[in-house]
Amino acid sequence: MTVRIAPSVLAADLGRLAEQVGEAETGGAEWIHVDVMDGHFVPNLSFGAPVIRALRRITDLPLDVHLMVERPEQYIAEYAEAGASGLTFQAEATDHAQRHLAAIRERGMRAGLALNPATPPDLLLEVAGDLDLILVMTVNPGFGGQSYLPAATAKIRRIRALMHDAKIAASLEVDGGITLATIAEAHGAGADTFVAGTAVFGAADIAEAVRALKRACLSRV
Ligand code: DX5
Ligand code: ZN
């Protein structure tokens, strides 16, 4: 199975963003994860379109944008223009997930749906044909540096089985508390794409941190 590492710039030193993203790229990172927080859906504020635009100039890697915001539909056009490659929003933030997934695809981006730890996965079946990516939150969103919730492993496994049964050919991404100690467990449960903030940008050697996360996955297959 593919292993894709998506370092989250939430944990980067923003004064050295270009340099640190370059180091992650050197280490073999496949995507760059960008956490957008609005202070309402989650109790924290982070970045918006200007940072996505800046990242688009810094790197050629796909920008994997994660919206932790209310009314995600109001950002689709602007973030497409800013250079997002994929746009993932939280299922809990809207009653119209299908409509917004379709709108994201129409704008040429990968359409993703994120589930909070307490959100049951069955709703994925209702939008199976509109999904390019499923993001399983392995912490409650809002902050970097939290611990992986142990219950997430069984949920990843259930979602992988559901994807198999319903023939959903999407990426299965996990986000929150992914470290050298937890990545193999999430991978073993069926995740193929791994967001890592602190574990990458908190390391002294960023490129080596990306390589080590990949090794930790592959050593357990
Ligand atoms: C959490 C964000 C994550 C965060 C992960 O709300 O969605 O992407 O940056 O950070 P770590 O890897 O430090 O848990
Ligand atoms: Zn995220």
CSV table of N, CA and C in Angstrom, one decimal, residues 6 31 33 64 88 133-137 171-175 191-195:
chain,number,residue,atom,x,y,z
A,6,ALA,N,2.3,13.9,4.8
A,6,ALA,CA,1.8,15.3,4.5
A,6,ALA,C,2.2,16.1,5.7
A,31,TRP,N,3.0,15.5,0.1
A,31,TRP,CA,2.0,16.7,0.1
A,31,TRP,C,2.4,17.6,1.2
A,33,HIS,N,0.4,19.8,4.1
A,33,HIS,CA,-0.9,19.9,4.8
A,33,HIS,C,-1.0,21.3,5.4
A,64,ASP,N,-2.4,20.3,0.4
A,64,ASP,CA,-3.6,19.5,1.0
A,64,ASP,C,-4.2,20.4,2.1
A,88,THR,N,-10.4,19.7,1.9
A,88,THR,CA,-11.1,18.8,2.8
A,88,THR,C,-11.8,19.6,3.8
A,133,LEU,N,-11.0,11.8,-1.0
A,133,LEU,CA,-10.2,11.6,0.2
A,133,LEU,C,-11.1,11.6,1.4
A,134,ILE,N,-10.7,10.7,2.3
A,134,ILE,CA,-11.4,10.6,3.6
A,134,ILE,C,-10.3,10.9,4.7
A,135,LEU,N,-10.6,11.9,5.5
A,135,LEU,CA,-9.7,12.3,6.6
A,135,LEU,C,-10.2,11.9,7.9
A,136,VAL,N,-9.6,11.0,8.6
A,136,VAL,CA,-10.0,10.5,9.9
A,136,VAL,C,-9.2,11.3,11.0
A,137,MET,N,-9.9,12.2,11.7
A,137,MET,CA,-9.2,12.9,12.8
A,137,MET,C,-8.9,11.9,13.9
A,171,SER,N,-8.4,8.2,-1.0
A,171,SER,CA,-7.3,8.1,-0.1
A,171,SER,C,-7.8,8.1,1.3
A,172,LEU,N,-7.1,7.4,2.2
A,172,LEU,CA,-7.5,7.4,3.6
A,172,LEU,C,-6.4,8.0,4.5
A,173,GLU,N,-6.7,9.3,4.9
A,173,GLU,CA,-5.7,10.1,5.6
A,173,GLU,C,-6.0,10.2,7.1
A,174,VAL,N,-5.0,10.2,7.9
A,174,VAL,CA,-5.2,10.4,9.3
A,174,VAL,C,-4.4,11.7,9.8
A,175,ASP,N,-5.0,12.3,10.8
A,175,ASP,CA,-4.4,13.6,11.2
A,175,ASP,C,-4.6,13.8,12.7
A,191,ALA,N,-4.7,3.2,7.0
A,191,ALA,CA,-4.4,4.5,6.5
A,191,ALA,C,-3.3,4.5,5.5
A,192,ASP,N,-3.4,5.4,4.5
A,192,ASP,CA,-2.3,5.5,3.5
A,192,ASP,C,-1.7,6.8,3.4
A,193,THR,N,-2.3,7.8,4.1
A,193,THR,CA,-1.7,9.2,4.0
A,193,THR,C,-1.7,9.7,5.4
A,194,PHE,N,-0.5,10.3,5.8
A,194,PHE,CA,-0.3,10.6,7.2
A,194,PHE,C,0.1,12.1,7.4
A,195,VAL,N,-0.8,12.9,8.0
A,195,VAL,CA,-0.5,14.2,8.4
A,195,VAL,C,0.4,14.2,9.6
